[in-house]
XYZ file of C-alpha atoms in Angstrom:
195
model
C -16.564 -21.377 48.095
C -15.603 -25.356 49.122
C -18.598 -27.034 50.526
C -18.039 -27.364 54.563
C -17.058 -29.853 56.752
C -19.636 -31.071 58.824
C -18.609 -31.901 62.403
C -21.203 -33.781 64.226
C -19.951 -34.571 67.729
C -22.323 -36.562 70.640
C -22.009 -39.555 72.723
C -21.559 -42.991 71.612
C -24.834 -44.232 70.606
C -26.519 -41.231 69.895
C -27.391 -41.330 66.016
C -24.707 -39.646 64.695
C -23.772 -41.641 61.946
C -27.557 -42.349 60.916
C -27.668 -38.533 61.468
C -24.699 -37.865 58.503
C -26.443 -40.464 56.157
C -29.859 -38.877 56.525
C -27.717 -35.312 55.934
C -26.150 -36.480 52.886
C -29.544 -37.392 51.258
C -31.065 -34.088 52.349
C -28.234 -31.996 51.377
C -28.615 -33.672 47.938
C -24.864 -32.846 47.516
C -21.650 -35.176 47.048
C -20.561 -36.112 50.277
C -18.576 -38.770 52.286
C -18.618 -39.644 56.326
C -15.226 -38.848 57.663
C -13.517 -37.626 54.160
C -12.563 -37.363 50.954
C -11.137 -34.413 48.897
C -13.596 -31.838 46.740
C -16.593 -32.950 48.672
C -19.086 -31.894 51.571
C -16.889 -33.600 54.591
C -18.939 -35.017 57.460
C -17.069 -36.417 60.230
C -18.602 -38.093 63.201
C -16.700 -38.166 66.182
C -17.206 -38.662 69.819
C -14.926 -36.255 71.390
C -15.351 -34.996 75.300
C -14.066 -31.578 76.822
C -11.122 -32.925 78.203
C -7.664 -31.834 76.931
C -7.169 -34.649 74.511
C -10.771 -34.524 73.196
C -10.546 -30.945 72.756
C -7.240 -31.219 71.259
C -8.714 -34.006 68.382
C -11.342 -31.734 67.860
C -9.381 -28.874 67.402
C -7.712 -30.832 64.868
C -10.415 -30.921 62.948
C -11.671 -27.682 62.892
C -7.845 -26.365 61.891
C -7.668 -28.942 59.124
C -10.815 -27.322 57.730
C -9.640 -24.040 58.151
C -6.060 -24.635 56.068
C -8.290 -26.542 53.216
C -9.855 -22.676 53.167
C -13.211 -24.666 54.312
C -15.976 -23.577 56.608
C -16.549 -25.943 59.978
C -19.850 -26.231 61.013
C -19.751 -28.192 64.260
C -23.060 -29.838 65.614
C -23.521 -31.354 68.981
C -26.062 -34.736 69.762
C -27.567 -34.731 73.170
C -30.231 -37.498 74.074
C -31.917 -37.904 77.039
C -30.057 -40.948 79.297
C -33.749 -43.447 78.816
C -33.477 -42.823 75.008
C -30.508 -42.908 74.793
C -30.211 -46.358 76.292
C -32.588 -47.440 74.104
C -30.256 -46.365 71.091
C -27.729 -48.373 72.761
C -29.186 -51.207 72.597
C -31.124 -51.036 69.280
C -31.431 -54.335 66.788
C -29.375 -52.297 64.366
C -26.573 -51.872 66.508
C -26.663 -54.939 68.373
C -26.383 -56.062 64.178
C -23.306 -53.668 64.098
C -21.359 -55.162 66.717
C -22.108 -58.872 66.169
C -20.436 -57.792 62.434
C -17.355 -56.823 64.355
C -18.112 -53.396 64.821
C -16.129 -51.677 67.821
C -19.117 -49.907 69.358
C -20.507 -50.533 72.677
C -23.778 -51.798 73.348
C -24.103 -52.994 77.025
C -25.776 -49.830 78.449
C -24.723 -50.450 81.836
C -21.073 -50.218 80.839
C -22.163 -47.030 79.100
C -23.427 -45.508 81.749
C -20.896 -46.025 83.716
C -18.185 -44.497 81.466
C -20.703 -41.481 80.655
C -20.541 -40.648 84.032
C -16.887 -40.838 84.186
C -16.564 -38.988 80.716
C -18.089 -35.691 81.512
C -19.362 -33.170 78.984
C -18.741 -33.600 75.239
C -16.909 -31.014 73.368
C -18.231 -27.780 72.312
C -16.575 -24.619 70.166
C -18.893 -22.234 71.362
C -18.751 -20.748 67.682
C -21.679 -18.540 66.021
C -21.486 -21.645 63.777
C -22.090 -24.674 66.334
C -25.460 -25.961 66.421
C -26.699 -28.249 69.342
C -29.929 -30.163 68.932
C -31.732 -32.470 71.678
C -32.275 -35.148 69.555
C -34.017 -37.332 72.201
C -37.963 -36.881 70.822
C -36.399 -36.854 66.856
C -36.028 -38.749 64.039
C -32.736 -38.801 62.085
C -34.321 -37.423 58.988
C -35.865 -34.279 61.577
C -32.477 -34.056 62.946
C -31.059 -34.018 59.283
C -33.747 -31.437 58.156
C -32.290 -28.978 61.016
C -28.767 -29.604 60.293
C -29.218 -28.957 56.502
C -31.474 -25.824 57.000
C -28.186 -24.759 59.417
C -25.793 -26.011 57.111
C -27.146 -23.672 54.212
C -27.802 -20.564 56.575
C -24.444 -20.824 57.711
C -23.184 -20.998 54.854
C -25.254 -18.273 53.147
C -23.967 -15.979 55.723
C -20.331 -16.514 55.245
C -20.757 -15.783 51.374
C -22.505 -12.385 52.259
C -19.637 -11.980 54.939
C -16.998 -12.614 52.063
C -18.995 -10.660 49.236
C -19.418 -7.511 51.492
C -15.253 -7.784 52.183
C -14.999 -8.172 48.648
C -17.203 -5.015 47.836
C -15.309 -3.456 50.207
C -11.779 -3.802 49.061
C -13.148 -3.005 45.395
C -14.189 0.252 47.021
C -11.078 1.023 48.523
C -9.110 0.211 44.816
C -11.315 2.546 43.570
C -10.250 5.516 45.834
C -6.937 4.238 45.421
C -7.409 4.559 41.622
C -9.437 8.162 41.780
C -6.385 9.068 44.574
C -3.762 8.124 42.305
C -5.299 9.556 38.968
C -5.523 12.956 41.015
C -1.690 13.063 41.937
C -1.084 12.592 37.912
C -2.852 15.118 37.205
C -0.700 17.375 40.243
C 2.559 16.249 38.207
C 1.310 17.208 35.089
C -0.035 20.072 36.479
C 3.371 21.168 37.759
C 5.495 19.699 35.064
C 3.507 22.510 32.968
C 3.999 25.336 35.196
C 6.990 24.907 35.954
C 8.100 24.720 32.071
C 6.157 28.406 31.681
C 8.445 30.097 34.508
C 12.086 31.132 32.839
């Protein structure tokens, strides 16, 4: 089975990047942030519930489905105080004086997470949602990975048990087929007795 891809979806801010380094390590498998063939995927996006966030994220989710790939989406929360905190971090204050294009003036962000609404959520058995407002990113990794590889465990038992079920059914097919041979033979014989 292809390793997953790895959506983690939260406000802008929130440690999601940080998040999919500290999952790579902890996964301890090959793995790039946003993508690259033949590995663990792990795309970080910031994606709300309106009709073209949803649509993006659907995007995803059916790209991963046509590469024959299981989606394990993961929603950041944080607490507004933390969160503002995050926002205006060192590190990212670092980030956007290197010419990154993320926002650190929380009152702007505020604002606009007000106006946003909700970010998007599948609502799948698969989608995990953690409060990451009292944890660190290698805690928040530690839960993802633990997901990641139930999740994943799951949908090989789900895929062996289809298996050992359509080997079943051969088999009967096989027995079935076997048994009406034996009914021509059968009457290829008796009816070569009768003059």
């Amino acid at each position: 089975m292809p390793e997953p891809v790895l959506y983690i979806n939260g406000m802008p801010g929130v440690g999601k990047h940080t998040v999919a380094k500290a999952v790579q390590k902890h996964l301890g498998m090959a793995s790039t942030i946003v993508s690259e063939s033949g590995q663990l995927y792990i795309v970080t996006d910031d994606r709300i519930s309106d009709d073209h966030g949803t649509a993006i994220a659907n995007e995803h989710r059916d790209a991963a489905r046509r590469a024959n790939r299981l989606f394990v989406p993961v929603i950041l929360e944080c607490a507004t105080e933390e969160h503002e905190k995050r926002l205006t971090s060192d590190e990212r204050r670092e980030k956007k004086a290197r010419g990154a294009n993320i926002e650190v003036d929380p009152h702007q962000f505020m604002v606009f997470r007000g106006l946003i609404g909700e970010i998007h959520r599948f609502r799948s058995p698969e989608e995990l949602v953690i409060d990451v407002t009292e944890m660190t990113a290698e805690q928040t990794a530690a839960m993802i990975s633990d997901h990641v590889k139930r999740v994943m465990r799951e949908e090989r038992e789900r895929v062996e048990e289809g298996l050992r079920k359509k080997a079943a059914k051969i088999q009967v097919m096989e027995y079935t087929a076997r048994e009406m041979l034996r009914e021509v033979e059968r009457y290829k014989r008796e009816s070569a007795i009768e003059p």
